[in-house]
mmCIF file of C-alpha atoms in Angstrom:
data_model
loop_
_atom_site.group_PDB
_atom_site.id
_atom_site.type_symbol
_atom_site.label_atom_id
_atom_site.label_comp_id
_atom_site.label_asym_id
_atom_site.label_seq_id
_atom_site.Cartn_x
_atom_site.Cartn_y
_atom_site.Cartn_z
ATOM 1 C CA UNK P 100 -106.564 -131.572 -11.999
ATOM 2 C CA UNK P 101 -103.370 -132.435 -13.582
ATOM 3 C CA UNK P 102 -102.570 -134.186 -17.003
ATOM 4 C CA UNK P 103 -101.615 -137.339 -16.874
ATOM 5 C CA UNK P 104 -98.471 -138.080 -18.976
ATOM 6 C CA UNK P 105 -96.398 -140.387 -16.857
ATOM 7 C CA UNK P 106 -96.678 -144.346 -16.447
ATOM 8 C CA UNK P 107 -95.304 -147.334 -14.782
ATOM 9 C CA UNK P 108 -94.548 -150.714 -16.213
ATOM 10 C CA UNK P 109 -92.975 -153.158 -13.392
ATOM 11 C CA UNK P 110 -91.157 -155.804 -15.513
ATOM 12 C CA UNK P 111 -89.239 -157.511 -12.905
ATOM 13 C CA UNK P 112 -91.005 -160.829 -12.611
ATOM 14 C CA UNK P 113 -89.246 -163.920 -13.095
ATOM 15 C CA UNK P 114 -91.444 -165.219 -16.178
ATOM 16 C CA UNK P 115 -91.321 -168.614 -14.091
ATOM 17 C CA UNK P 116 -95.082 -169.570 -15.658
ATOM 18 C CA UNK P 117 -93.687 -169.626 -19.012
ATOM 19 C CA UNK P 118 -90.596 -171.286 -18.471
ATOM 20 C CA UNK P 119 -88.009 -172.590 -20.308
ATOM 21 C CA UNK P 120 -88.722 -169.788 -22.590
ATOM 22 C CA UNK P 121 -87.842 -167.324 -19.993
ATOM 23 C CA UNK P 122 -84.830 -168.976 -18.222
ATOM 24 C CA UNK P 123 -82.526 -166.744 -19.959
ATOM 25 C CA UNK P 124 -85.069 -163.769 -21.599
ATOM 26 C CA UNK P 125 -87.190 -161.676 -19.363
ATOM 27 C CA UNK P 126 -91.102 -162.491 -20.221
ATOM 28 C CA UNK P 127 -91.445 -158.689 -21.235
ATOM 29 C CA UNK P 128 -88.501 -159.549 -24.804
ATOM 30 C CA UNK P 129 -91.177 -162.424 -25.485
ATOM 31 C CA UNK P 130 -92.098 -161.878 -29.296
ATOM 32 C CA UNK P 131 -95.565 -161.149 -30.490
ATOM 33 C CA UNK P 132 -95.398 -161.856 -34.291
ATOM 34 C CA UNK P 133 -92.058 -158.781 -35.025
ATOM 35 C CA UNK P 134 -92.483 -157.065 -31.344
ATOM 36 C CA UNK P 135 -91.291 -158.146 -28.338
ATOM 37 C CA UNK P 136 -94.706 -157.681 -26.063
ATOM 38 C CA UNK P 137 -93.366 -155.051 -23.508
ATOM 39 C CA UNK P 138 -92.984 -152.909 -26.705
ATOM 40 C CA UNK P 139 -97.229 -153.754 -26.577
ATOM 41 C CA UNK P 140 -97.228 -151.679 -23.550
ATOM 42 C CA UNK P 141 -95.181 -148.511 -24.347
ATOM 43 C CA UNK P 142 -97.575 -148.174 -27.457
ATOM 44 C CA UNK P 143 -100.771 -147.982 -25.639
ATOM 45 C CA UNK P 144 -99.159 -146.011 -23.259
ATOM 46 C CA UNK P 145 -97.822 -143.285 -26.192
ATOM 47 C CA UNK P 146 -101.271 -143.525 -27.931
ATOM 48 C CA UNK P 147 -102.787 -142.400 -24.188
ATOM 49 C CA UNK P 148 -100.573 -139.414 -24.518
ATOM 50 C CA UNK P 149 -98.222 -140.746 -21.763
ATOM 51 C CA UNK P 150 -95.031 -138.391 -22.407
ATOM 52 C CA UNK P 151 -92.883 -140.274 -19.450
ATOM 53 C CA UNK P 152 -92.638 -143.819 -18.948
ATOM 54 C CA UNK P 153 -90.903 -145.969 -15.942
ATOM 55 C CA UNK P 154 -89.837 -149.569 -16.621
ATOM 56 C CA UNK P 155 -89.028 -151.592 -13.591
ATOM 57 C CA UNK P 156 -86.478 -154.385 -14.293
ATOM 58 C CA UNK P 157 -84.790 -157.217 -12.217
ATOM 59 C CA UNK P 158 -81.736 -158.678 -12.667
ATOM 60 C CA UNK P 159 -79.998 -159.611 -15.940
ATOM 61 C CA UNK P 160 -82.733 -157.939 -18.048
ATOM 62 C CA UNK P 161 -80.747 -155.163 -19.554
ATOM 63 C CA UNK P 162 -81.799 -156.485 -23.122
ATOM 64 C CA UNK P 163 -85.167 -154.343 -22.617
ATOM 65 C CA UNK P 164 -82.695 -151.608 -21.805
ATOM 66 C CA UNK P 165 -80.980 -152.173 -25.227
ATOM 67 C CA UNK P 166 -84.802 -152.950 -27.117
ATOM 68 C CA UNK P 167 -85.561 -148.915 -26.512
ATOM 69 C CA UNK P 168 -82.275 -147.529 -26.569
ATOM 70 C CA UNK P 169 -80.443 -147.239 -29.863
ATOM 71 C CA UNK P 170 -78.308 -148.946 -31.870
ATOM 72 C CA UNK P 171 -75.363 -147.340 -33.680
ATOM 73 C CA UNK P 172 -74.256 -150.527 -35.746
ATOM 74 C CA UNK P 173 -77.888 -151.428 -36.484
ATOM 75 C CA UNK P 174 -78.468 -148.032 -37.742
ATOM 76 C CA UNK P 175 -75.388 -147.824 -39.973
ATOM 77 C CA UNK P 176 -76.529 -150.701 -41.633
ATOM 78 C CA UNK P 177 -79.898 -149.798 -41.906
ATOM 79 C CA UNK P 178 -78.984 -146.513 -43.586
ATOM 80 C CA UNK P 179 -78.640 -147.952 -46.921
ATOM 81 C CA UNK P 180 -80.946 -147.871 -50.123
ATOM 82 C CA UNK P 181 -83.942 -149.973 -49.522
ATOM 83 C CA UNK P 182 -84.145 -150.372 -46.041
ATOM 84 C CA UNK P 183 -85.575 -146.930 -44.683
ATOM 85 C CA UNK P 184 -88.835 -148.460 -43.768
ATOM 86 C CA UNK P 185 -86.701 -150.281 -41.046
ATOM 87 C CA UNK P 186 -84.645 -148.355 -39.968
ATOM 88 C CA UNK P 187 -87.472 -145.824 -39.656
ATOM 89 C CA UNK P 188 -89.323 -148.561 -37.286
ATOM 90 C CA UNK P 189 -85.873 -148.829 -35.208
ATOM 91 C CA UNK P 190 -85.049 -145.431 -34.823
ATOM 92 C CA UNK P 191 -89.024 -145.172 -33.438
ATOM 93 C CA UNK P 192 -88.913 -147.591 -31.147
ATOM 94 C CA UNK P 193 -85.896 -145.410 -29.032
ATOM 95 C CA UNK P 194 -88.058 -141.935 -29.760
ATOM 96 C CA UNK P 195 -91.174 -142.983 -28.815
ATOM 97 C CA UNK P 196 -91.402 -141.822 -25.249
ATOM 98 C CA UNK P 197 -89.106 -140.408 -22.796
ATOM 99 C CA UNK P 198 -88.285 -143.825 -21.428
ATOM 100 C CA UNK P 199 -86.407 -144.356 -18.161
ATOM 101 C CA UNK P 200 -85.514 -147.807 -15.833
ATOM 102 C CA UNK P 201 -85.150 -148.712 -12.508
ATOM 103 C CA UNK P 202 -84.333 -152.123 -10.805
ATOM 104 C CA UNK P 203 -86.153 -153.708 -8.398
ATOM 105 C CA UNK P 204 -83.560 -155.313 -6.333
ATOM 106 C CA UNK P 205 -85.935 -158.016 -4.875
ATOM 107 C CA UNK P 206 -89.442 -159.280 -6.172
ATOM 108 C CA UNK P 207 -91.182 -158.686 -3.126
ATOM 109 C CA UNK P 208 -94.747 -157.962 -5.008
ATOM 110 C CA UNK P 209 -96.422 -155.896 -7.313
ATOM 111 C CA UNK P 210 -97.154 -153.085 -4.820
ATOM 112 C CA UNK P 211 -93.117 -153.066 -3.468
ATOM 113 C CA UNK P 212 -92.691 -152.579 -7.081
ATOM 114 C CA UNK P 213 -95.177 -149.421 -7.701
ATOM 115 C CA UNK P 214 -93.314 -147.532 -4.540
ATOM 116 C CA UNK P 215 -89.946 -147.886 -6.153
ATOM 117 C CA UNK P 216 -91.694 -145.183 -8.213
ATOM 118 C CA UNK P 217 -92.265 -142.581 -6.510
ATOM 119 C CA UNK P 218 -89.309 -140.487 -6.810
ATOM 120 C CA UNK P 219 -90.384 -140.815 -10.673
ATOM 121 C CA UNK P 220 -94.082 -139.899 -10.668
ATOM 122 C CA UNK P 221 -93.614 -137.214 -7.765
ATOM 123 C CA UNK P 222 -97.064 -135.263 -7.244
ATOM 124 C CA UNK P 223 -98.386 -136.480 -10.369
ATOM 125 C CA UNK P 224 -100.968 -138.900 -11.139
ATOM 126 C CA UNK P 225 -100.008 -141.662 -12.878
ATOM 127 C CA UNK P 226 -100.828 -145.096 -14.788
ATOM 128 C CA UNK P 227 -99.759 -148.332 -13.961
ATOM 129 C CA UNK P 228 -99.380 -151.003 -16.990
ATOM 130 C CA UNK P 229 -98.810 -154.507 -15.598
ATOM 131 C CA UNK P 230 -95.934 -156.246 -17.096
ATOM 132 C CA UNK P 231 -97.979 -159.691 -18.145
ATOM 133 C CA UNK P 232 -100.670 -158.271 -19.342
ATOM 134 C CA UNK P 233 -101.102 -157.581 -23.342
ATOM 135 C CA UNK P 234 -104.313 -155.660 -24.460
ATOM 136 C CA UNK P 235 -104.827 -155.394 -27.752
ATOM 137 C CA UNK P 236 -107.329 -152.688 -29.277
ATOM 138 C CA UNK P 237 -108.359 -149.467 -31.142
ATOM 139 C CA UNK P 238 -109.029 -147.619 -27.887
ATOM 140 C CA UNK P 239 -106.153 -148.138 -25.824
ATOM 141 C CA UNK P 240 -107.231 -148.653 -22.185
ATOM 142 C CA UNK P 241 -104.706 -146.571 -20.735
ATOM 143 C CA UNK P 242 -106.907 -143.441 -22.465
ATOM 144 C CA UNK P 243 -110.050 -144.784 -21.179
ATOM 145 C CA UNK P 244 -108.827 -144.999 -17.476
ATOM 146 C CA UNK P 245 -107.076 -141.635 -17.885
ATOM 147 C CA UNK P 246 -110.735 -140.088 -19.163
ATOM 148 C CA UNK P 247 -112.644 -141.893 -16.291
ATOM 149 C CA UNK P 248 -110.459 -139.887 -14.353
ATOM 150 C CA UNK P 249 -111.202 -136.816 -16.150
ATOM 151 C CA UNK P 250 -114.553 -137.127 -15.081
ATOM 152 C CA UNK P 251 -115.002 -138.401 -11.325
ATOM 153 C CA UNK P 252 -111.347 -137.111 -9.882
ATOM 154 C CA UNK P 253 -110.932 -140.979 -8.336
ATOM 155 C CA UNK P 254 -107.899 -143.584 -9.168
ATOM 156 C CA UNK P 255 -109.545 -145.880 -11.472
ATOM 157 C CA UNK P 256 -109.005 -149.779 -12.727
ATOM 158 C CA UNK P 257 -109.425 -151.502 -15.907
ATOM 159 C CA UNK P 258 -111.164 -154.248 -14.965
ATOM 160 C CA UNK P 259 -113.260 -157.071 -17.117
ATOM 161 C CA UNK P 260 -115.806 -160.137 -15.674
ATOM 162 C CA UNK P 261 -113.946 -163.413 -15.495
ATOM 163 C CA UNK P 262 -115.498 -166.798 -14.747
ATOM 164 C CA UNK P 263 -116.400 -167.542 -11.485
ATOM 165 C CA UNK P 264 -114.100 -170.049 -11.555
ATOM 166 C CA UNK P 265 -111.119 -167.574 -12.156
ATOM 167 C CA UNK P 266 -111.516 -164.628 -9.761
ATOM 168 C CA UNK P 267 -109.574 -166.751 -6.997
ATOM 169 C CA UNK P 268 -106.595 -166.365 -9.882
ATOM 170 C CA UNK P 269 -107.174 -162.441 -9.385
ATOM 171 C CA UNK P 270 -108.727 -159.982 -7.802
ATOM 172 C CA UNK P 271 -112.318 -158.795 -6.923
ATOM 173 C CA UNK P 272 -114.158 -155.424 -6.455
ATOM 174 C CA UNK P 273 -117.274 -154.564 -4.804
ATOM 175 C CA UNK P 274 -119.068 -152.688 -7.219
ATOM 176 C CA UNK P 275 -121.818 -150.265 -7.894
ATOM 177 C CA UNK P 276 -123.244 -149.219 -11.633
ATOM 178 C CA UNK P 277 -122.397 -145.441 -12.386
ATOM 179 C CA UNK P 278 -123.241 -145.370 -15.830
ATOM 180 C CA UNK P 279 -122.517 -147.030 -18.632
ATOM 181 C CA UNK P 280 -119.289 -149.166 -18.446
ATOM 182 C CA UNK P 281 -118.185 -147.566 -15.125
ATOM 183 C CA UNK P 282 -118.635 -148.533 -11.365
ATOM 184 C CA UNK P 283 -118.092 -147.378 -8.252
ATOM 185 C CA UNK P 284 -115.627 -149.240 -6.181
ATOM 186 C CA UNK P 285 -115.744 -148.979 -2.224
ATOM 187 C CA UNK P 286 -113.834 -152.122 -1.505
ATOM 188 C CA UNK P 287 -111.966 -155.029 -2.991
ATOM 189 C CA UNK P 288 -109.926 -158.160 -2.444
ATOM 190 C CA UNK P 289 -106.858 -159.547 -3.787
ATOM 191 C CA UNK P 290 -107.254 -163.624 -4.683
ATOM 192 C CA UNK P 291 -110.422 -164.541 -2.795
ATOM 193 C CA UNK P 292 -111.574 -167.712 -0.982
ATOM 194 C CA UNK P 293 -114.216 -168.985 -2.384
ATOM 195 C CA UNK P 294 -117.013 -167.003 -0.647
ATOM 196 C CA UNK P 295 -115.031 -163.545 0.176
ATOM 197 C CA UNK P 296 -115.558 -162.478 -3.682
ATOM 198 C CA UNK P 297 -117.372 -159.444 -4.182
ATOM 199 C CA UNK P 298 -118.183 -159.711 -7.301
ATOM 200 C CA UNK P 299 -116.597 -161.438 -10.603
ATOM 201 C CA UNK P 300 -115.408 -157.968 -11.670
ATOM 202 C CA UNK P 301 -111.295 -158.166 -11.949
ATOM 203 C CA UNK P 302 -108.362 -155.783 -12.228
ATOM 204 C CA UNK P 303 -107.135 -156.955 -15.416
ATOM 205 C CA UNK P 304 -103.472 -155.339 -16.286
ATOM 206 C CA UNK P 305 -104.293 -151.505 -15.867
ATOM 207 C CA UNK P 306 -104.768 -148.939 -12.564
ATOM 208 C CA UNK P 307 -104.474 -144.790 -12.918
ATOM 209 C CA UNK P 308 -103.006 -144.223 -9.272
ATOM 210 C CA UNK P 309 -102.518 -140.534 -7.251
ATOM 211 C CA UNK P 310 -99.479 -139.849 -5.181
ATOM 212 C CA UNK P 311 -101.640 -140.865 -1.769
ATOM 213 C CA UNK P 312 -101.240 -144.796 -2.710
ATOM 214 C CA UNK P 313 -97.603 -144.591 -1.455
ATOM 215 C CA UNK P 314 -98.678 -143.327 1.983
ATOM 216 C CA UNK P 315 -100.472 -146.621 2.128
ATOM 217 C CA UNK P 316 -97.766 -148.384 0.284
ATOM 218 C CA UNK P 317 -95.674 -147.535 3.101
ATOM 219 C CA UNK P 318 -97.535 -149.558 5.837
ATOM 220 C CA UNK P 319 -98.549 -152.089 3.235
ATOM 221 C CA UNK P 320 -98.158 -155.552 4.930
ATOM 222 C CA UNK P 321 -97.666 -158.860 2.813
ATOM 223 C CA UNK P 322 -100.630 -160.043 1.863
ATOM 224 C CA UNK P 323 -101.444 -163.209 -0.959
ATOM 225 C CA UNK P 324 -98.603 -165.611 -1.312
ATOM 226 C CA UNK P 325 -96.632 -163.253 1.068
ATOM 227 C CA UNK P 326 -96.110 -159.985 -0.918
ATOM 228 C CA UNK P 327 -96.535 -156.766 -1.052
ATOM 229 C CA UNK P 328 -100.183 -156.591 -3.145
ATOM 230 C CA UNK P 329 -100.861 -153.327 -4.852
ATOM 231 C CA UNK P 330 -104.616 -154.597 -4.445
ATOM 232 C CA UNK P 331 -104.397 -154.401 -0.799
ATOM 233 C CA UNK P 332 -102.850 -150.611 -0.779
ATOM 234 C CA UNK P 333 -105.859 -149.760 -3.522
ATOM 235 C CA UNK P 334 -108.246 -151.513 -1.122
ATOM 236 C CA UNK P 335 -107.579 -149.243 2.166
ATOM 237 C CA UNK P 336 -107.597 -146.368 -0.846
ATOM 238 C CA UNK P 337 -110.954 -147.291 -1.742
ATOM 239 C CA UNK P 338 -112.244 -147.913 1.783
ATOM 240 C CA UNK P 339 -111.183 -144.750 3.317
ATOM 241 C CA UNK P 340 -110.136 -142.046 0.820
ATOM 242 C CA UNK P 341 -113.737 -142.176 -1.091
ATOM 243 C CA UNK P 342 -113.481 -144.761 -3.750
ATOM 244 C CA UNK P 343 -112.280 -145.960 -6.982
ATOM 245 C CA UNK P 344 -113.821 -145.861 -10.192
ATOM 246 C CA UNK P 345 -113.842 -149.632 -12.378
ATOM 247 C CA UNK P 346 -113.988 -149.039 -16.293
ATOM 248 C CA UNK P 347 -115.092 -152.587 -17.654
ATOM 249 C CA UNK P 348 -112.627 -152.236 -20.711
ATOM 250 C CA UNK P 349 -113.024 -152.681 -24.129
ATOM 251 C CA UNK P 350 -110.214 -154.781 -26.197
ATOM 252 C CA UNK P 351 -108.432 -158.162 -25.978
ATOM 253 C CA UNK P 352 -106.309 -159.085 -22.966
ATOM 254 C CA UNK P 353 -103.585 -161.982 -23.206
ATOM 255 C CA UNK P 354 -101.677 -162.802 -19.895
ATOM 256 C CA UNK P 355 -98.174 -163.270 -20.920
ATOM 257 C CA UNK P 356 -97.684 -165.708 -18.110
ATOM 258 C CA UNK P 357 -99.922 -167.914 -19.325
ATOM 259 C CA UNK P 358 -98.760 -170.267 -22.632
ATOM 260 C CA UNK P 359 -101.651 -170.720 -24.601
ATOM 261 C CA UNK P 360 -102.727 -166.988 -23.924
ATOM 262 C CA UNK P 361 -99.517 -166.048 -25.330
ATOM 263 C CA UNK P 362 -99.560 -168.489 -28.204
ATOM 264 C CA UNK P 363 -103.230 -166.806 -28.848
ATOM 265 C CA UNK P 364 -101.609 -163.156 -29.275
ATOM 266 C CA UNK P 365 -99.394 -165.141 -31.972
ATOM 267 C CA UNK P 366 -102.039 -166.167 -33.666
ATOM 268 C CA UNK P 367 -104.723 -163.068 -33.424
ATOM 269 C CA UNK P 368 -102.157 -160.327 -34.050
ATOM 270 C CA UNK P 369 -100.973 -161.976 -36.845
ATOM 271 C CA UNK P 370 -104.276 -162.363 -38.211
ATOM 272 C CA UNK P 371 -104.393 -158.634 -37.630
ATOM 273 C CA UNK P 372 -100.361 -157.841 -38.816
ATOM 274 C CA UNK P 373 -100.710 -155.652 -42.599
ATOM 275 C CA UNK P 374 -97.521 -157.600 -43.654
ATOM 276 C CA UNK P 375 -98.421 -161.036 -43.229
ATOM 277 C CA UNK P 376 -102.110 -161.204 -42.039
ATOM 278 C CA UNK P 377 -103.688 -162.285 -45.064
ATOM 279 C CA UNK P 378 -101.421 -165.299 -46.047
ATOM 280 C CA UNK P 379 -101.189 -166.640 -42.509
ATOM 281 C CA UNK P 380 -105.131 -166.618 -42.907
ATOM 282 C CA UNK P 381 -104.383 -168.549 -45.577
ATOM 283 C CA UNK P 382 -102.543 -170.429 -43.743
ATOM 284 C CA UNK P 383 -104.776 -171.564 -41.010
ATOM 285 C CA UNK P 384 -107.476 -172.478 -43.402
ATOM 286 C CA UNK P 385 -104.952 -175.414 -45.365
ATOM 287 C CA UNK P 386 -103.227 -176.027 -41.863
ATOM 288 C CA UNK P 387 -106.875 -176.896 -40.458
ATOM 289 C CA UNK P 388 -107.632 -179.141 -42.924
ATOM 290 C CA UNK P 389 -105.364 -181.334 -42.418
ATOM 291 C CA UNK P 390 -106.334 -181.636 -38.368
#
């Protein structure tokens, strides 16, 4: 079985749930507290031991290009007495991974994105992080997928119960109790009608793929709002090829399309930042007083 130390992170959506924010900034430069939230992503992918990361742009988003590259002027000025702790943090940022981009030249769907991978990931397996989704945590998910796969040799899924109510907003997966927080998955469907769901289990922001997805990917029709749905190509995968395995994860998600998700990842990580978490708490308490 090979290591997995490459990942995919398609960033090419057009933010257009969050707008005006993201009229003229992709979604992925939004900030979380002193990080833009794509830089979220590469983290938990680095603390997986990903080695080799693919970012998938669109057009005009070459500022998440310059956010991991470096930065000459910054640095000069940075290299002065009393500001090594950030230019330490800057100089990280562009050594933190072996980081490399692609564009997507038309937003045809989350799967059409994936298979402009392929000359990247090769033979290899390989994790993909969606760009909208945020999960914070001590145990990145990326890890826990990659040692699910460790032990039953399957693609596997982050997934986490939603409300009934919501799994017409994603995905669901027909599901069978291995042990513990892991499942079987023979089948699945991408934004049910009310009475197709499987179950209220949903792919929440993380799938460890093999090479064999893009043999499907190829013959992938469009599916849900006319794309190309990755959940479709996983769904043949898991009817034919002998399953998936589901990992009901463990930390926070935020969907970075969705306002007051992202205005909650304000507010939680910097409850959580060491720099300013204890006098925003401080904050909050006199600010809610006054409500």
């Amino acid at each position: 079985m090979k290591k997995v130390t490459k990942a995919v992170i398609p960033a090419a959506g057009l933010g257009t749930r969050v707008l005006p924010a993201t009229k003229a900034m992709p979604k992925g430069m939004l900030p979380l507290v002193d990080k833009p939230a794509i830089q979220y992503l590469v983290e938990e992918a680095v603390r997986s031991g990903i080695t080799d990361i693919l970012i998938i742009l669109g057009r005009n988003q070459s500022i998440i290009e310059d956010h991991f590259d470096r930065s000459p002027e910054l640095e000069e000025k940075l290299a002065k007495p009393g500001k090594e702790k950030m230019l330490e943090e800057c100089l990280g940022i562009a050594n933190m991974a072996n980081i490399l981009f692609v564009r997507q030249k038309e937003t045809l769907g989350l799967g059409h994105a994936v298979n402009t991978a392929k000359a990247f990931t090769g033979d290899d397996p390989f994790v993909v992080i969606y760009g909208d989704d945020v999960i914070w945590g001590e145990n990145p998910v990326c890890a826990q997928l990659i040692r699910a796969y460790e032990e039953f040799g399957r693609p596997a899924a982050g997934v986490s119960a939603v409300p009934w109510e919501d799994v017409s907003r994603y995905c669901s997966l027909k599901t069978t109790p291995l042990h513990d927080n892991y499942f079987f998955v023979d089948d699945m469907i991408e934004k049910p009608k009310k009475g197709q769901e499987f179950s209220n289990y949903s792919i929440l922001g993380r799938v460890l793929l093999t090479p064999e997805i893009y043999e499907i990917l190829a013959h992938t029709k469009p599916g849900a709002g006319g794309e190309i749905q990755l959940t479709d190509a996983m769904a043949e995968y898991a009817r034919t090829r002998g399953g998936m395995t589901a990992v009901e994860f463990t930390g926070k998600h935020y969907d970075m399309g969705n306002k007051l998700k992202v205005v909650e990842a304000q507010v939680e990580l910097a409850l959580q930042h060491p720099e300013i978490g204890e006098e925003f708490r401080a904050y909050l308490k006199e600010f809610c007083k006054t409500l």
